[in-house]
Short mmCIF file of C-alpha atoms in Angstrom, two decimals:
data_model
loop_
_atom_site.label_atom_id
_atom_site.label_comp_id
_atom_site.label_asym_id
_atom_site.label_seq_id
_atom_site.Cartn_x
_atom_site.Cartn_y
_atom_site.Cartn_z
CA UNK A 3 -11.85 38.16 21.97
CA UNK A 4 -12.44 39.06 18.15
CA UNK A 5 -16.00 38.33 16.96
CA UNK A 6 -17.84 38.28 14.01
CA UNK A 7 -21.85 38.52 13.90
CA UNK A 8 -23.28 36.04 11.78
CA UNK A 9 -26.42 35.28 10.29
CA UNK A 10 -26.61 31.70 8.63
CA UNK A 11 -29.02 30.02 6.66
CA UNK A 12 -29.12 25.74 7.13
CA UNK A 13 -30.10 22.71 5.31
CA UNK A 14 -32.74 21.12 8.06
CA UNK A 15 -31.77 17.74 8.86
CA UNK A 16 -33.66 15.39 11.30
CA UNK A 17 -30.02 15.59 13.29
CA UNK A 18 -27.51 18.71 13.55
CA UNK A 19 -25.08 16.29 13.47
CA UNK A 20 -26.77 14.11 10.01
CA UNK A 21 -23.93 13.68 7.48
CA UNK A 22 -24.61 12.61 4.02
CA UNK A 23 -25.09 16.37 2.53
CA UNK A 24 -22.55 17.54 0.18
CA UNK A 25 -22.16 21.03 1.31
CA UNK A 26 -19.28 22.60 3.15
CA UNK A 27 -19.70 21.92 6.79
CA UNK A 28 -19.34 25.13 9.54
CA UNK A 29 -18.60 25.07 12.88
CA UNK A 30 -20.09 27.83 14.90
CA UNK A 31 -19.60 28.61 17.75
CA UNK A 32 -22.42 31.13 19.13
CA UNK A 33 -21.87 33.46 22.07
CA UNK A 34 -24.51 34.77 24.35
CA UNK A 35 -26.90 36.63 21.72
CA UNK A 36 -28.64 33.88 19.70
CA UNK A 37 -31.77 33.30 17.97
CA UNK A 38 -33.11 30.78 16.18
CA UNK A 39 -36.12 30.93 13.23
CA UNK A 40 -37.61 28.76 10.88
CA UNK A 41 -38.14 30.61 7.42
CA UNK A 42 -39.07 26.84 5.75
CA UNK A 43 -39.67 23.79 6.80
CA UNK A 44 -35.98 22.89 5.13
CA UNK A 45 -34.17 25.39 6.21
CA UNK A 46 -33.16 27.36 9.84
CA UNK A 47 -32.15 30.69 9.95
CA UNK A 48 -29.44 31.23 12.55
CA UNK A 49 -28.53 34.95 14.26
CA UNK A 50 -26.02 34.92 16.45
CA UNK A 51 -21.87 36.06 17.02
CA UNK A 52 -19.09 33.58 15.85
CA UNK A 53 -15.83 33.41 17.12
CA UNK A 54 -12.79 34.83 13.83
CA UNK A 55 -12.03 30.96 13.42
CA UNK A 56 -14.40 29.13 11.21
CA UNK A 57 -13.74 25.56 10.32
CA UNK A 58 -14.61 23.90 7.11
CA UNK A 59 -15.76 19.83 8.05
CA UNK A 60 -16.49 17.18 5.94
CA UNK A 61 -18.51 14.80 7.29
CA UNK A 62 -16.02 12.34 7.89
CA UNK A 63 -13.79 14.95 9.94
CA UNK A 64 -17.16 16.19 11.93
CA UNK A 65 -16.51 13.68 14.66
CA UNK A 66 -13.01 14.50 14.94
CA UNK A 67 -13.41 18.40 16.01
CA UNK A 68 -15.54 19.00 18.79
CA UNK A 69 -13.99 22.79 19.76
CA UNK A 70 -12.42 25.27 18.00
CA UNK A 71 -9.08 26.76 19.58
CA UNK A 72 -11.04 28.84 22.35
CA UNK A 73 -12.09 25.08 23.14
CA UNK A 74 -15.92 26.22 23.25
CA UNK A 75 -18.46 23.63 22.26
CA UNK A 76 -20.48 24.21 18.72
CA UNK A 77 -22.49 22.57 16.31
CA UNK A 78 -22.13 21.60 12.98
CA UNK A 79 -25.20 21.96 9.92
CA UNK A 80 -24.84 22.15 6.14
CA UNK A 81 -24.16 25.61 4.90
CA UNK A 82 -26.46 26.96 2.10
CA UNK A 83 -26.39 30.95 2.95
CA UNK A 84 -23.77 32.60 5.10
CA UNK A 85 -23.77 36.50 6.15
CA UNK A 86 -21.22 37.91 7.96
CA UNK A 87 -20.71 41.37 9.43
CA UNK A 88 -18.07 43.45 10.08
CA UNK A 89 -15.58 42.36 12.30
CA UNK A 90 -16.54 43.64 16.10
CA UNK A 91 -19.84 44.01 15.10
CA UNK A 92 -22.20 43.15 18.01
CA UNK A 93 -25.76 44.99 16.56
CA UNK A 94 -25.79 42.52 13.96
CA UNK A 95 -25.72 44.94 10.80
CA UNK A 96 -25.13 43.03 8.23
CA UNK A 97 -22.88 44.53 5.49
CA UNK A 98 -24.46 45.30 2.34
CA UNK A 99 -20.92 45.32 0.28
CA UNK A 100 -18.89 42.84 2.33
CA UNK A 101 -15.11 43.61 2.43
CA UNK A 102 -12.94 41.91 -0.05
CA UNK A 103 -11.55 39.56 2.70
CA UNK A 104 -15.02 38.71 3.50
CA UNK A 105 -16.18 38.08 -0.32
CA UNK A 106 -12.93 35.97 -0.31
CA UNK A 107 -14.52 33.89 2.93
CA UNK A 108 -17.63 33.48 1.28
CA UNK A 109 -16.25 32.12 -2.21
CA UNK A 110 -14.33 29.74 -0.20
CA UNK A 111 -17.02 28.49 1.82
CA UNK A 112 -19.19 27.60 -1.07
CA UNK A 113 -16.34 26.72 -3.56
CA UNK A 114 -14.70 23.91 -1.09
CA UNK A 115 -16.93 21.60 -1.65
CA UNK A 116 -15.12 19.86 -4.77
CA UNK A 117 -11.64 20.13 -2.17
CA UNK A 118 -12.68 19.42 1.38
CA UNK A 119 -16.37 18.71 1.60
CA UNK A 120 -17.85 14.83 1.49
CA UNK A 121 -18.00 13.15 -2.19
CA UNK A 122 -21.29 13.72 -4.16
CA UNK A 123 -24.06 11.86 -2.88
CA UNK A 124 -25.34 10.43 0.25
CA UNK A 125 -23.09 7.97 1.88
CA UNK A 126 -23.99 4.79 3.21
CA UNK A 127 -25.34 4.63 6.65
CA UNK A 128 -23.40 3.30 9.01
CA UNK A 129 -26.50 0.51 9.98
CA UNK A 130 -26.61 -0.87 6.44
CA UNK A 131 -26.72 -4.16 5.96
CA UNK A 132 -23.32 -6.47 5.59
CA UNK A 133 -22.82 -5.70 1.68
CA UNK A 134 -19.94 -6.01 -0.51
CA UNK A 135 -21.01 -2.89 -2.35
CA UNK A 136 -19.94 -0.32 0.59
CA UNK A 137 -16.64 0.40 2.86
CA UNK A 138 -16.56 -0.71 6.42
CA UNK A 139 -14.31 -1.37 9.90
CA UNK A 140 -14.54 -5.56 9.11
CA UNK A 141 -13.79 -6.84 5.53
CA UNK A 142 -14.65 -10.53 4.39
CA UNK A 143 -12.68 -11.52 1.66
CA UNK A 144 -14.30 -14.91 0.72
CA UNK A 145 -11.73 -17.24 -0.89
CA UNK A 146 -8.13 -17.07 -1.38
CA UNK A 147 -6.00 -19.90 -2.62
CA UNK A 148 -2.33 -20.67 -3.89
CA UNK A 149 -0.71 -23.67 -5.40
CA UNK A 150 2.89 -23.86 -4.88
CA UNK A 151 3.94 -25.63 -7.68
CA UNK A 152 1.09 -24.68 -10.09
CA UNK A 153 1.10 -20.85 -9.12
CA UNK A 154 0.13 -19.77 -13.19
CA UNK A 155 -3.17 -21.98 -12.69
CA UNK A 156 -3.98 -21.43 -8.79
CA UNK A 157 -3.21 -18.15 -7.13
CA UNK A 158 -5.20 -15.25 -5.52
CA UNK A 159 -4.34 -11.64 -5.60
CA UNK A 160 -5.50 -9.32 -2.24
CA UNK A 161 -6.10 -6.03 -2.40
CA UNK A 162 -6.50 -4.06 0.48
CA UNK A 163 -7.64 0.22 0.77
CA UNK A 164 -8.39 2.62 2.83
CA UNK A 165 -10.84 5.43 1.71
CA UNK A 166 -10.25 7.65 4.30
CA UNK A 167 -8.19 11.04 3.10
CA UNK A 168 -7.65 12.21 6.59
CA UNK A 169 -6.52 9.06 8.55
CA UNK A 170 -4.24 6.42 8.73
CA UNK A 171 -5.57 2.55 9.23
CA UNK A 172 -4.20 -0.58 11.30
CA UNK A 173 -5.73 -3.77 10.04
CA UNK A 174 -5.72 -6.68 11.73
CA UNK A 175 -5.93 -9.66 9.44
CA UNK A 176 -6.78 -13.39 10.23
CA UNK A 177 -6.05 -15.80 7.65
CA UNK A 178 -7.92 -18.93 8.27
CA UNK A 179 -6.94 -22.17 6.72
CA UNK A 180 -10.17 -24.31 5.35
CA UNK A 181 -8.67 -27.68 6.28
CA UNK A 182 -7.42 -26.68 9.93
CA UNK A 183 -9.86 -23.77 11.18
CA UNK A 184 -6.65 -22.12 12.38
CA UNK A 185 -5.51 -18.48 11.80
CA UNK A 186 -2.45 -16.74 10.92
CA UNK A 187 -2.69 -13.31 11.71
CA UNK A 188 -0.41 -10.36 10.50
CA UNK A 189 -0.86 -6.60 10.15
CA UNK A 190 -1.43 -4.20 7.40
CA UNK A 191 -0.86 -0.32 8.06
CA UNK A 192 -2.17 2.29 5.36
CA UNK A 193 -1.70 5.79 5.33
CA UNK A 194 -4.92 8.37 3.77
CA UNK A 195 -6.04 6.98 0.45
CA UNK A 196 -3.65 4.41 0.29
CA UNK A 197 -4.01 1.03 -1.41
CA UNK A 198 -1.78 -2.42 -1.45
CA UNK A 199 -1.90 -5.51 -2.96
CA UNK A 200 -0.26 -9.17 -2.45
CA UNK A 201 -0.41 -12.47 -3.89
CA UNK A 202 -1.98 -15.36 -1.55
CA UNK A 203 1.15 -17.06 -3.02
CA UNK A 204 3.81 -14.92 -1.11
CA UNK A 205 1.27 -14.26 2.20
CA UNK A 206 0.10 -18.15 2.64
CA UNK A 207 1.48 -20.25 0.21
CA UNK A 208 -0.11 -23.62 -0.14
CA UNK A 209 -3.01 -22.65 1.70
CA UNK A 210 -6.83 -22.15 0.67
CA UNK A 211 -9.34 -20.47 2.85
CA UNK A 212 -10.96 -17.29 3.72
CA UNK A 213 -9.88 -13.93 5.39
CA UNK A 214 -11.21 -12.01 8.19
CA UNK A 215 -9.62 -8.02 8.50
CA UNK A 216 -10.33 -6.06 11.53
CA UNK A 217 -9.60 -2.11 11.87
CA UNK A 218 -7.98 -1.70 14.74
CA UNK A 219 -6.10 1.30 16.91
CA UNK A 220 -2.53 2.01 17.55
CA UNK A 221 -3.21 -0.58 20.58
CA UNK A 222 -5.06 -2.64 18.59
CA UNK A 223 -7.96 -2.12 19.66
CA UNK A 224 -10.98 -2.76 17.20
CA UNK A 225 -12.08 1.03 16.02
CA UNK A 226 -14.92 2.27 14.23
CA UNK A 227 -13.39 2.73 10.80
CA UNK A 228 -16.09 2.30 8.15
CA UNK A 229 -13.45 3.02 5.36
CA UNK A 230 -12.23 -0.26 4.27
CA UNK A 231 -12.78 -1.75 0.87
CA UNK A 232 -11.19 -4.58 -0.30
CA UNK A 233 -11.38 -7.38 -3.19
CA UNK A 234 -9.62 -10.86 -4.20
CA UNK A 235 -8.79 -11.99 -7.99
CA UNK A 236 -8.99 -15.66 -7.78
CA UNK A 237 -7.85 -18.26 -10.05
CA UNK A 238 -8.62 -22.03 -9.96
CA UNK A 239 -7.04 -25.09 -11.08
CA UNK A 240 -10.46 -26.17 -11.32
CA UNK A 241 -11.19 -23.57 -13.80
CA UNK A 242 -12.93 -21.06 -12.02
CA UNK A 243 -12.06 -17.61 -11.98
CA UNK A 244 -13.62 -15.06 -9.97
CA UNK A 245 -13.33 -10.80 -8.86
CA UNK A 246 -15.11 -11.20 -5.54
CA UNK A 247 -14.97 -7.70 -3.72
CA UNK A 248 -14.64 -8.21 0.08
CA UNK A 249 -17.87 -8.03 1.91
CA UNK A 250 -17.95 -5.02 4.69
CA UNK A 251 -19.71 -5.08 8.11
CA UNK A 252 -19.82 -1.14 9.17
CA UNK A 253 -19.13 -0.77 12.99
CA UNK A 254 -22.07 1.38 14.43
CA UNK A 255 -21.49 2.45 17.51
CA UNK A 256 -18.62 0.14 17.77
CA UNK A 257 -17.14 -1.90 20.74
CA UNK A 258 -17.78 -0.78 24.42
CA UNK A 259 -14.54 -0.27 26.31
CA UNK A 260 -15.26 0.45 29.65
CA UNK A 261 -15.36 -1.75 32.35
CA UNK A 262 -17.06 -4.68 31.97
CA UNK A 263 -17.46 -3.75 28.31
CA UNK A 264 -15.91 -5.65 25.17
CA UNK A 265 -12.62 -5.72 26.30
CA UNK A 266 -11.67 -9.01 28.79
CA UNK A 267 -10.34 -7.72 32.26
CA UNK A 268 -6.30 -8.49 31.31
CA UNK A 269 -6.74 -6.42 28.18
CA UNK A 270 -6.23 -9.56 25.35
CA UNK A 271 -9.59 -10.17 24.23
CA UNK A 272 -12.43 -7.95 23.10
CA UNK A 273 -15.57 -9.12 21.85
CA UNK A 274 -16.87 -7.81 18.75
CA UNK A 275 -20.90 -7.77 18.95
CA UNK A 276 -22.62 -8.54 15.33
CA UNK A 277 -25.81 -7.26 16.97
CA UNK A 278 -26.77 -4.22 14.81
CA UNK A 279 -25.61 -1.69 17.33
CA UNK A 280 -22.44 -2.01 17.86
CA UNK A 281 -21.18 -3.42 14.60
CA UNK A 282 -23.72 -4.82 11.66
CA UNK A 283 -25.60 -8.51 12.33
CA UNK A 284 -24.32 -11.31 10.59
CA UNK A 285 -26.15 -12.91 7.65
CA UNK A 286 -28.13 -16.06 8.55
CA UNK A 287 -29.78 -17.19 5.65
CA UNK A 288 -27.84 -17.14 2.32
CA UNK A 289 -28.78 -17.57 -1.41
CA UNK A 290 -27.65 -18.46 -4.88
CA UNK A 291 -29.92 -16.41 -7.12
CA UNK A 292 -29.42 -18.92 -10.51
CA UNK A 293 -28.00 -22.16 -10.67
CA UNK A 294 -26.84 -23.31 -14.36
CA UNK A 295 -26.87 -26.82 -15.31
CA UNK A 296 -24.32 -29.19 -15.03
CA UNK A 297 -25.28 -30.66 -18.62
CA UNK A 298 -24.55 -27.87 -20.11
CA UNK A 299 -20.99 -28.02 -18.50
CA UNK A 300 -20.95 -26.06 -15.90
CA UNK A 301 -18.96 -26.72 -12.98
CA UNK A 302 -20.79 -24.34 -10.30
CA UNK A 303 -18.63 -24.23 -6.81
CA UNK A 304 -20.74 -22.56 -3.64
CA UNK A 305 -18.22 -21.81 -1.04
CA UNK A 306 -19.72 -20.90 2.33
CA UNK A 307 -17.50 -19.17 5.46
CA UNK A 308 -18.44 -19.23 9.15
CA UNK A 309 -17.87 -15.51 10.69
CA UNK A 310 -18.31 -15.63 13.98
CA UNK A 311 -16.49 -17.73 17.04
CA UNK A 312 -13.26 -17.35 18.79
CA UNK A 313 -10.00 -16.25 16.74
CA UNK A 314 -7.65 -17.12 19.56
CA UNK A 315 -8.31 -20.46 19.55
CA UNK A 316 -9.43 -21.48 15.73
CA UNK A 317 -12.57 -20.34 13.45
CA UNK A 318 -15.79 -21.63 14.16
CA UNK A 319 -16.71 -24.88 11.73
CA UNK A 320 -19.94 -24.07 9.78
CA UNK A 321 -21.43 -27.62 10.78
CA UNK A 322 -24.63 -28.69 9.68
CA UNK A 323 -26.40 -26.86 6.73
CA UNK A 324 -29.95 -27.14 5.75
CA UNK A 325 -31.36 -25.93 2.70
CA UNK A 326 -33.88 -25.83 -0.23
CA UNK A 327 -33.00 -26.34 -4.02
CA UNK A 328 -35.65 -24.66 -6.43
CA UNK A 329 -36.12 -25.67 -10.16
CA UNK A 330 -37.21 -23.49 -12.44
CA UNK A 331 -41.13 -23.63 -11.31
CA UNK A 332 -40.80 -22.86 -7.86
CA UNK A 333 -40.50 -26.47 -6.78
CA UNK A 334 -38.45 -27.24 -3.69
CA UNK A 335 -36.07 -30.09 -2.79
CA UNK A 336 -34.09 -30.16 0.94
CA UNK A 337 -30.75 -31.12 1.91
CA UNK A 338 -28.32 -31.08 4.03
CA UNK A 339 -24.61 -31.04 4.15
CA UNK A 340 -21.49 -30.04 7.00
CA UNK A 341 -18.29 -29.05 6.78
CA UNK A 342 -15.55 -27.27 8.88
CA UNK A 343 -14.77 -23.74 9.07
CA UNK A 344 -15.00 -23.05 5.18
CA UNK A 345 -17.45 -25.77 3.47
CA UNK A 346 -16.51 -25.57 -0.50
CA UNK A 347 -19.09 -27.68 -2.71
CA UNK A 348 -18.56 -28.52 -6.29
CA UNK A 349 -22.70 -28.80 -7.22
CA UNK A 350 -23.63 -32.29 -7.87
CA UNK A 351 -25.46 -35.75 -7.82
CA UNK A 352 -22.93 -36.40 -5.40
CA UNK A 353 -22.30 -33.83 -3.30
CA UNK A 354 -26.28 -32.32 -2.88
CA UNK A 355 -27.96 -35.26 -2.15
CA UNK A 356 -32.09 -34.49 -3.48
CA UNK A 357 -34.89 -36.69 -4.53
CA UNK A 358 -35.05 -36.28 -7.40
CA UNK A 359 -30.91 -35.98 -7.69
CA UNK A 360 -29.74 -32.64 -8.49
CA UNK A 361 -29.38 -33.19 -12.66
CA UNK A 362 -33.25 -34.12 -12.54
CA UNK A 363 -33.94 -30.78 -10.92
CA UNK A 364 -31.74 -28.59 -13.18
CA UNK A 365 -31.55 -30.74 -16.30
CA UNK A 366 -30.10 -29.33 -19.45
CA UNK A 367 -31.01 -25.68 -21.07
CA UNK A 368 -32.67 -25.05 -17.26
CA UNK A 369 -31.59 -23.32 -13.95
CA UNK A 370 -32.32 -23.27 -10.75
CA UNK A 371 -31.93 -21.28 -7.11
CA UNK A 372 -30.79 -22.28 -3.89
CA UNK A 373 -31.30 -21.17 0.30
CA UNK A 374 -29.31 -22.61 2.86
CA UNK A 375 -28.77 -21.72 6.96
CA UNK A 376 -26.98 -23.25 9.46
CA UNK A 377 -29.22 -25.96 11.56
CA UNK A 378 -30.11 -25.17 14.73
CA UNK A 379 -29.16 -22.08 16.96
CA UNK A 380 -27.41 -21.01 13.65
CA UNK A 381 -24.42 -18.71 12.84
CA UNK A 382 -22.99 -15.57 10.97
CA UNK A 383 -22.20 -16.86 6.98
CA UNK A 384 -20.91 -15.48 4.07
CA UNK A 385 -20.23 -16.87 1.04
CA UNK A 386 -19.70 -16.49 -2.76
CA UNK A 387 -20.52 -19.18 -5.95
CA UNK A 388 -18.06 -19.40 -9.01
CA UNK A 389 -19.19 -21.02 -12.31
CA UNK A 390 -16.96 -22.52 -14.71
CA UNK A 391 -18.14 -23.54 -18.24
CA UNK A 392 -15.15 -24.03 -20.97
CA UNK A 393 -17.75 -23.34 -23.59
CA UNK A 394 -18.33 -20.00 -22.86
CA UNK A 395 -16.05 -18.29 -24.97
CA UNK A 396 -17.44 -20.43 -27.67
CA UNK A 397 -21.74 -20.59 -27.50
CA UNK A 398 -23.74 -17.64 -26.99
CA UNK A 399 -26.01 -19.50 -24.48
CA UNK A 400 -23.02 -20.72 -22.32
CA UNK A 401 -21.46 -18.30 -19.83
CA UNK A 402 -19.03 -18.48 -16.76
CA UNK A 403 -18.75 -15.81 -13.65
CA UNK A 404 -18.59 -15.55 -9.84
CA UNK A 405 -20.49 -13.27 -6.85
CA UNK A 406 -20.85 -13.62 -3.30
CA UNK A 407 -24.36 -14.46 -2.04
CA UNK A 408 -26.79 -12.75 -1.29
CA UNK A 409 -28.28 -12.46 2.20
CA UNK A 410 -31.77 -13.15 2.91
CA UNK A 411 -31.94 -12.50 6.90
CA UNK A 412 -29.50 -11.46 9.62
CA UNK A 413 -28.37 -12.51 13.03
CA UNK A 414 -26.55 -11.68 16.11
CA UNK A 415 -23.37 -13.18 16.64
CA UNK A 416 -20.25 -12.50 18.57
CA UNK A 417 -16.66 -12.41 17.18
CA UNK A 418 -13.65 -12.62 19.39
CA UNK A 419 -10.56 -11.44 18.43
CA UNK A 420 -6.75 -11.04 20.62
CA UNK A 421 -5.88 -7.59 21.57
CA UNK A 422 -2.27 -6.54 20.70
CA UNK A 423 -0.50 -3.31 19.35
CA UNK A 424 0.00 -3.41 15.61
CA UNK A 425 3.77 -4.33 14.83
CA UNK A 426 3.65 -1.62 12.06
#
C-alpha cells in the first residue's frame, strides 16, 4: 500500500476529537512508526506515515467518518502545519522543495477553510442551555394563531431550516391546540441548507397554540440533529405583533436505543430525557425582565407553554403557577394563576390578582418584573410576552415589542413522543 511520511503540527485541544476550531480538519491515519512531541503547550508535533488518502472534515462531518477506504481507525486534530514527504518515503526525509502536486496539497489544505471547514467562530456546545439564540434537534415555537375569517388581522407565519450543508432532516412536528391539549402532528423533510415557510392559516386554521418539532430518522426515530432553527411572525387581533425565533433544546448525547433504553418494547414510543445528558433540561423558573404599565396603554400578554408530558395522548396542562411581581424598587407581590396546556394572560387587575392590585404596583410612567414556576413537583416551561401600545408610533416614551422569556433555572423532565417513519 502507497504511503506518505508525514510530519504534522496540531492545535492542542483538551479532546482530539474538540470541534469548534476553524481550521481544516485531517484524518490520519498512522502506521506502525509514530511519535509523538510536545514543542508548546498549544501545539503537538506528530511523526508518523499516512496512508495517499487524506480527508478534509469539518466539524460537523467529523462524526460521520470514522475510516478512510483501507477502513483503518484515525484521529482527527486541527491542522496548523503539515509536511509531507515524498511518496514511499519511509526514513521520514522531509522534502525541502515539495513537488508541485504536493505544494498543490498543501494550498488546499490551508485554503479550504472558507469551502469545507466549520463557519468562523466557536460553535455552540452541544450542553448549552435551552436558548432561542442557537440551532438544535427540538424547536419550540411559542405561539401560533389564525383567524379564519379575519386572516389580514390574525395569522402566523412558520418558518422552518435546517443548517446543516451535508444532511438531510425529518421533523416531526406536534401542533398543540391551547383550548384542547391535543396534537396534530405532520412531517416536514428538508434537504442541506434548505428553508420553508407556511402560514398557521393553511397548516391549522382556526386554531391558536404552540408547536413542538422533533428531528427525527428515516424511522422516525428522534436523532441528534442540533441544526434546527426556526421562528414565527405573529399577528394579533388584539394588536400584538411579535418575531419570536423558536427556542432550541440541543440533544447531547441523545436518546438511548438499546434495550431497555428510550424506545418502548413494541417500537411506538421513545422517551425523550430533558436531563442534561441526553438532550438539554427544561426551564423551570421563567421571567419577564420589564413590565410597562397598563396606564400608559399597554396591553402586555405573557403566554406560558408546558413542554414536557405525553404526546400520544394530549400535552401536559401547565396547572398551577406561582409567582412574584416586582415594582420598580425591588418590592415583591405573589400570585397565583392555572391554566391548561398553553396559559395566555392579558396583564391585569383582573387577571394577576396582588395586594396592592397590579395598576398600584406598576402605576403610570413605571415598570416592573415578573418570576413565575409551576407549584409543586414543577415542569419544563417556555414562554414569550408581547406588548401592544397604539401610541407607539406616536410618543417617544411609548413603545411596543415581543421576546420569549428568559430562564432563570432548569429541570429534568421527560417528553414522550410516537415512533413512526416519516411519510416524506
Amino acid at each position: 500500500m502507497k504511503t506518505l511520511a508525514a510530519e504534522a503540527e496540531f492545535v492542542k485541544t483538551a479532546s482530539p476529537l474538540l470541534t469548534g476550531v476553524a481550521f481544516p480538519f485531517i484524518a490520519i491515519f498512522p502506521q506502525s512508526r509514530l511519535s509523538f512531541s510536545q514543542p508548546s503547550v498549544r501545539s503537538l508535533l506528530w511523526r508518523g506515515e499516512i496512508i495517499s488518502h487524506i480527508y478534509l472534515l469539518t466539524h460537523r462531518q467529523q462524526h460521520q467518518k470514522a475510516a478512510c477506504d483501507s477502513g483503518q481507525k484515525g484521529f482527527l486534530l486541527p491542522v496548523s502545519r503539515l509536511l509531507i514527504s515524498q511518496q514511499g518515503d519511509k526514513e521520514m526525509r522531509s522534502s525541502p522543495r515539495p513537488t508541485g502536486w504536493l505544494l498543490a496539497l498543501a494550498l488546499l489544505l490551508f485554503s479550504a477553510g472558507s469551502v469545507l471547514a466549520a463557519d468562523p467562530g466557536t460553535p455552540v456546545a452541544d450542553w448549552s442551555s435551552t436558548s432561542d439564540q442557537k440551532a438544535g434537534s427540538i424547536l419550540i415555537y411559542n405561539l401560533y394563531s389564525s383567524n379564519p375569517t379575519r386572516i389580514g388581522v390574525e395569522n402566523t407565519r412558520l418558518s422552518l431550516t435546517n443548517t446543516s450543508a451535508t444532511s438531510r432532516a425529518w421533523v416531526h412536528l406536534f401542533l398543540i391546540d391551547s383550548a384542547s391539549c391535543a396534537p396534530a402532528d405532520t412531517f416536514v423533510c428538508l434537504t442541506p441548507n434548505q428553508t420553508v415557510s407556511f402560514l398557521a392559516s393553511d397548516l391549522d386554521p382556526g386554531v391558536t397554540g404552540f408547536i413542538i418539532a422533533v428531528a427525527v430518522d428515516a424511522a422516525g426515530v428522534p436523532l441528534k440533529f442540533n441544526f434546527l432553527i426556526g421562528e414565527a411572525q405573529i399577528k394579533l387581533a388584539s394588536g400584538q405583533v411579535a418575531n419570536l425565533p423558536a427556542e432550541a433544546l440541543s440533544a447531547i448525547s441523545g436518546i438511548d436505543p438499546g434495550p431497555g433504553g428510550d424506545i418502548s418494547p413494541d417500537g411506538t414510543l421513545v422517551a425523550i430525557r430533558l436531563d442534561g445528558l441526553a438532550y438539554n433540561q427544561a426551564p423551570r423558573v421563567l421571567a419577564v425582565s420589564t413590565i410597562p404599565s397598563a396606564a400608559d396603554g399597554n396591553t402586555t400578554l405573557i403566554v406560558i407553554n408546558r413542554i414536557d408530558g405525553d404526546l400520544t395522548v394530549g400535552a401536559a396542562p401547565v396547572g398551577d403557577i406561582f409567582g412574584l411581581l416586582f415594582d420598580d424598587v425591588g418590592r415583591s407581590f405573589s400570585f397565583t394563576f392555572s391554566g391548561g396546556c398553553q396559559v395566555r394572560l392579558l396583564l391585569s387587575d383582573n387577571t394577576l390578582r396582588t395586594t396592592p392590585r397590579f395598576s398600584r404596583v406598576i402605576p403610570g410612567g413605571r415598570t416592573g418584573w415578573m418570576k413565575f414556576w409551576i407549584a409543586g413537583d414543577g415542569g419544563g416551561i417556555v414562554g414569550a410576552v408581547l406588548n401592544a401600545n397604539p401610541q407607539a408610533p406616536l410618543m417617544p416614551s411609548s413603545f411596543a415589542g415581543s421576546h420569549n422569556l428568559h430562564k432563570l433555572t432548569l429541570h429534568t423532565e421527560i417528553l414522550f413522543i410516537p415512533v413512526f417513519p416519516p411519510s416524506c
